[in-house]
Amino acid sequence: GAGVSQSPRYKVAKRGQDVALRCDPISGHVSLFWYQQALGQGPEFLTYFQNEAQLDKSGLPSDRFFAERPEGSVSTLKIQRTQQEDSAVYLCASSLESGGPSFSTDTQYFGPGTRLTVL
Amino acid sequence: EDKVVQSPLSLVVHEGDTVTLNCSYEVTNFRSLLWYKQEKKAPTFLFMLTSSGIEKKSGRLSSILDKKELFSILNITATQTGDSAIYLCAVYLYGNKLVFGAGTILRVKS
């Protein structure tokens, strides 16, 4: 596709509800990343996939957060029993490759984000 | 703990001014440094810097990295109102993690 797409763009949830956020990376991109951006802050790393393998989930703030990319393309970030502190913009990014011999493949391209508000 | 610090936090200038945005970092396993521009949507890629002292340029924007002093600057000359945005600096680590600074909010007044 032309760029990274995310859906929904906006989500309002009541505290305690489960939510699922979707990311469609750029076609052919091997690596996929999820970030959480709180108001007035830079994005913070959540998790990283290379194809379908989740290689790093060290940034997930709690076991209520779960991400998957079962076929190595589309990814879903699920948040269970949402809390008010989960309110943020969730950004997805993809790159052709990460950490390979060519630095040019490191560049991450971001989607528009999903703004999650938990009431 | 890996840390990226940007300054100033915010800046207001007039059209035509030149601005310099700063980014310093303390990280392990540095691989590259990236600059992004964020308006009310996705961060858009500006530059990737891997080597010290080599200026990257794109139109009115330029950036340089100093790996000895652990900082980078982003220059914007002849600013325009369309340059108003949040400018994010991020360090890419070996191990495939991108660590962001909090950003500099730039507002260009006409």
GROMACS .gro file of C-alpha atoms in nm:
model
  229
    1GLY     CA    1   0.000   0.000   0.000
    2ALA     CA    2   0.094   0.365  -0.019
    3GLY     CA    3   0.162   0.400   0.350
    4VAL     CA    4   0.097   0.257   0.692
    5SER     CA    5  -0.270   0.262   0.781
    6GLN     CA    6  -0.431   0.223   1.120
    7SER     CA    7  -0.786   0.175   1.233
    8PRO     CA    8  -0.987   0.299   1.398
    9ARG     CA    9  -0.849   0.654   1.399
   10TYR     CA   10  -1.036   0.734   1.720
   11LYS     CA   11  -1.167   0.503   1.989
   12VAL     CA   12  -1.354   0.588   2.303
   13ALA     CA   13  -1.386   0.310   2.557
   14LYS     CA   14  -1.537   0.283   2.901
   15ARG     CA   15  -1.300   0.176   3.174
   16GLY     CA   16  -1.284  -0.200   3.185
   17GLN     CA   17  -1.366  -0.257   2.817
   18ASP     CA   18  -1.136  -0.446   2.582
   19VAL     CA   19  -1.013  -0.272   2.266
   20ALA     CA   20  -0.837  -0.390   1.950
   21LEU     CA   21  -0.630  -0.159   1.734
   22ARG     CA   22  -0.529  -0.257   1.383
   23CYS     CA   23  -0.221  -0.174   1.179
   24ASP     CA   24  -0.164  -0.239   0.809
   25PRO     CA   25   0.205  -0.190   0.733
   26ILE     CA   26   0.356  -0.093   0.402
   27SER     CA   27   0.345  -0.392   0.171
   28GLY     CA   28   0.665  -0.593   0.186
   29HIS     CA   29   0.790  -0.438   0.509
   30VAL     CA   30   0.940  -0.703   0.732
   31SER     CA   31   0.948  -0.514   1.059
   32LEU     CA   32   0.655  -0.368   1.249
   33PHE     CA   33   0.662  -0.160   1.565
   34TRP     CA   34   0.400  -0.031   1.810
   35TYR     CA   35   0.446   0.287   2.011
   36GLN     CA   36   0.240   0.468   2.274
   37GLN     CA   37   0.242   0.848   2.267
   38ALA     CA   38   0.102   1.033   2.566
   39LEU     CA   39   0.005   1.398   2.532
   40GLY     CA   40   0.311   1.621   2.514
   41GLN     CA   41   0.554   1.331   2.500
   42GLY     CA   42   0.750   1.152   2.233
   43PRO     CA   43   0.640   0.804   2.126
   44GLU     CA   44   0.747   0.522   2.358
   45PHE     CA   45   0.833   0.178   2.227
   46LEU     CA   46   0.590  -0.101   2.307
   47THR     CA   47   0.677  -0.401   2.093
   48TYR     CA   48   0.845  -0.515   1.771
   49PHE     CA   49   0.780  -0.787   1.514
   50GLN     CA   50   0.999  -0.927   1.246
   51ASN     CA   51   0.758  -1.101   1.011
   52GLU     CA   52   0.525  -1.295   1.243
   53ALA     CA   53   0.778  -1.328   1.525
   54GLN     CA   54   0.744  -1.092   1.820
   55LEU     CA   55   1.109  -1.030   1.899
   56ASP     CA   56   1.076  -0.767   2.169
   57LYS     CA   57   0.781  -0.691   2.392
   58SER     CA   58   0.976  -0.522   2.667
   59GLY     CA   59   0.782  -0.195   2.634
   60LEU     CA   60   0.436  -0.338   2.695
   61PRO     CA   61   0.328  -0.170   3.020
   62SER     CA   62   0.133  -0.461   3.165
   63ASP     CA   63  -0.005  -0.805   3.086
   64ARG     CA   64  -0.328  -0.633   2.977
   65PHE     CA   65  -0.146  -0.541   2.655
   66PHE     CA   66  -0.108  -0.804   2.387
   67ALA     CA   67   0.005  -0.777   2.025
   68GLU     CA   68   0.004  -1.023   1.740
   69ARG     CA   69   0.098  -1.042   1.373
   70PRO     CA   70  -0.003  -1.396   1.281
   71GLU     CA   71   0.070  -1.386   0.907
   72GLY     CA   72   0.356  -1.140   0.912
   73SER     CA   73   0.152  -0.854   0.770
   74VAL     CA   74  -0.140  -0.695   0.957
   75SER     CA   75  -0.091  -0.653   1.330
   76THR     CA   76  -0.338  -0.606   1.613
   77LEU     CA   77  -0.268  -0.447   1.949
   78LYS     CA   78  -0.521  -0.556   2.209
   79ILE     CA   79  -0.572  -0.389   2.543
   80GLN     CA   80  -0.783  -0.574   2.796
   81ARG     CA   81  -0.974  -0.413   3.084
   82THR     CA   82  -0.875  -0.063   2.975
   83GLN     CA   83  -0.776   0.191   3.239
   84GLN     CA   84  -0.774   0.571   3.217
   85GLU     CA   85  -0.394   0.574   3.205
   86ASP     CA   86  -0.414   0.380   2.878
   87SER     CA   87  -0.549   0.695   2.708
   88ALA     CA   88  -0.292   0.790   2.444
   89VAL     CA   89  -0.222   0.781   2.074
   90TYR     CA   90  -0.106   0.438   1.961
   91LEU     CA   91   0.129   0.459   1.664
   92CYS     CA   92   0.231   0.177   1.437
   93ALA     CA   93   0.542   0.192   1.219
   94SER     CA   94   0.696  -0.041   0.966
   95SER     CA   95   1.035  -0.071   0.804
   96LEU     CA   96   1.172  -0.273   0.521
   97GLU     CA   97   1.419  -0.441   0.751
   98SER     CA   98   1.575  -0.355   1.085
   99GLY     CA   99   1.928  -0.401   1.201
  100GLY     CA  100   2.048  -0.537   0.870
  101PRO     CA  101   2.372  -0.445   0.698
  102SER     CA  102   2.217  -0.150   0.517
  103PHE     CA  103   2.126   0.148   0.733
  104SER     CA  104   1.887   0.269   0.467
  105THR     CA  105   1.641  -0.003   0.562
  106ASP     CA  106   1.622   0.114   0.923
  107THR     CA  107   1.386   0.402   0.852
  108GLN     CA  108   1.052   0.351   1.020
  109TYR     CA  109   0.742   0.487   0.848
  110PHE     CA  110   0.455   0.573   1.077
  111GLY     CA  111   0.082   0.540   1.046
  112PRO     CA  112  -0.160   0.816   1.151
  113GLY     CA  113  -0.220   0.656   1.489
  114THR     CA  114  -0.527   0.559   1.687
  115ARG     CA  115  -0.629   0.805   1.955
  116LEU     CA  116  -0.768   0.602   2.246
  117THR     CA  117  -0.967   0.776   2.516
  118VAL     CA  118  -1.071   0.573   2.819
  119LEU     CA  119  -1.351   0.728   3.021
  120GLU     CA  120   1.867   0.392   3.098
  121ASP     CA  121   1.866   0.510   2.737
  122LYS     CA  122   1.778   0.877   2.717
  123VAL     CA  123   1.718   1.133   2.441
  124VAL     CA  124   1.677   1.498   2.539
  125GLN     CA  125   1.557   1.771   2.306
  126SER     CA  126   1.577   2.145   2.351
  127PRO     CA  127   1.415   2.383   2.352
  128LEU     CA  128   1.079   2.230   2.447
  129SER     CA  129   0.902   2.496   2.243
  130LEU     CA  130   0.991   2.785   2.021
  131VAL     CA  131   0.801   3.069   1.857
  132VAL     CA  132   0.961   3.250   1.563
  133HIS     CA  133   0.856   3.475   1.277
  134GLU     CA  134   0.849   3.373   0.914
  135GLY     CA  135   1.192   3.405   0.760
  136ASP     CA  136   1.380   3.334   1.083
  137THR     CA  137   1.637   3.055   1.110
  138VAL     CA  138   1.596   2.802   1.390
  139THR     CA  139   1.825   2.539   1.542
  140LEU     CA  140   1.678   2.246   1.729
  141ASN     CA  141   1.897   2.040   1.959
  142CYS     CA  142   1.904   1.672   2.045
  143SER     CA  143   2.142   1.508   2.290
  144TYR     CA  144   2.150   1.142   2.379
  145GLU     CA  145   2.290   0.892   2.625
  146VAL     CA  146   2.231   0.541   2.499
  147THR     CA  147   2.398   0.205   2.473
  148ASN     CA  148   2.424   0.037   2.135
  149PHE     CA  149   2.379   0.348   1.917
  150ARG     CA  150   2.307   0.262   1.555
  151SER     CA  151   2.165   0.577   1.398
  152LEU     CA  152   1.977   0.899   1.477
  153LEU     CA  153   1.656   1.001   1.306
  154TRP     CA  154   1.459   1.325   1.286
  155TYR     CA  155   1.085   1.329   1.230
  156LYS     CA  156   0.829   1.606   1.181
  157GLN     CA  157   0.492   1.550   1.348
  158GLU     CA  158   0.185   1.754   1.268
  159LYS     CA  159  -0.160   1.638   1.370
  160LYS     CA  160  -0.093   1.297   1.229
  161ALA     CA  161   0.186   1.048   1.170
  162PRO     CA  162   0.548   1.146   1.229
  163THR     CA  163   0.704   1.194   0.886
  164PHE     CA  164   1.065   1.104   0.828
  165LEU     CA  165   1.315   1.384   0.769
  166PHE     CA  166   1.669   1.252   0.810
  167MET     CA  167   1.873   0.955   0.922
  168LEU     CA  168   2.226   1.021   1.043
  169THR     CA  169   2.483   0.752   1.104
  170SER     CA  170   2.821   0.923   1.068
  171SER     CA  171   2.967   1.222   1.248
  172GLY     CA  172   3.026   1.548   1.069
  173ILE     CA  173   2.838   1.474   0.749
  174GLU     CA  174   2.560   1.723   0.693
  175LYS     CA  175   2.236   1.599   0.545
  176LYS     CA  176   2.032   1.857   0.359
  177SER     CA  177   1.683   1.870   0.217
  178GLY     CA  178   1.568   2.208   0.091
  179ARG     CA  179   1.566   2.449   0.383
  180LEU     CA  180   1.631   2.175   0.637
  181SER     CA  181   1.968   2.036   0.732
  182SER     CA  182   2.102   1.818   1.010
  183ILE     CA  183   2.434   1.701   1.144
  184LEU     CA  184   2.549   1.447   1.402
  185ASP     CA  185   2.837   1.459   1.649
  186LYS     CA  186   2.899   1.109   1.784
  187LYS     CA  187   3.181   1.222   2.009
  188GLU     CA  188   2.974   1.483   2.191
  189LEU     CA  189   2.654   1.276   2.151
  190PHE     CA  190   2.429   1.533   1.994
  191SER     CA  191   2.259   1.634   1.674
  192ILE     CA  192   2.110   1.958   1.548
  193LEU     CA  193   1.834   2.025   1.301
  194ASN     CA  194   1.846   2.362   1.123
  195ILE     CA  195   1.557   2.522   0.940
  196THR     CA  196   1.634   2.836   0.739
  197ALA     CA  197   1.383   3.092   0.607
  198THR     CA  198   1.105   2.938   0.817
  199GLN     CA  199   0.750   2.929   0.685
  200THR     CA  200   0.419   2.883   0.868
  201GLY     CA  201   0.404   2.532   0.722
  202ASP     CA  202   0.709   2.443   0.927
  203SER     CA  203   0.499   2.469   1.244
  204ALA     CA  204   0.500   2.120   1.396
  205ILE     CA  205   0.657   1.904   1.663
  206TYR     CA  206   1.008   1.794   1.567
  207LEU     CA  207   1.104   1.458   1.712
  208CYS     CA  208   1.455   1.323   1.750
  209ALA     CA  209   1.497   0.948   1.792
  210VAL     CA  210   1.794   0.722   1.841
  211TYR     CA  211   1.784   0.381   1.682
  212LEU     CA  212   1.959   0.116   1.886
  213TYR     CA  213   2.106  -0.215   1.785
  214GLY     CA  214   1.835  -0.452   1.899
  215ASN     CA  215   1.584  -0.259   1.688
  216LYS     CA  216   1.446  -0.015   1.941
  217LEU     CA  217   1.378   0.352   1.862
  218VAL     CA  218   1.407   0.582   2.163
  219PHE     CA  219   1.241   0.921   2.117
  220GLY     CA  220   1.291   1.256   2.280
  221ALA     CA  221   0.989   1.452   2.398
  222GLY     CA  222   1.001   1.676   2.091
  223THR     CA  223   1.037   2.047   2.021
  224ILE     CA  224   0.717   2.235   1.943
  225LEU     CA  225   0.790   2.493   1.674
  226ARG     CA  226   0.542   2.765   1.592
  227VAL     CA  227   0.614   2.998   1.302
  228LYS     CA  228   0.411   3.320   1.303
  229SER     CA  229   0.329   3.504   0.983
   0.00000   0.00000   0.00000
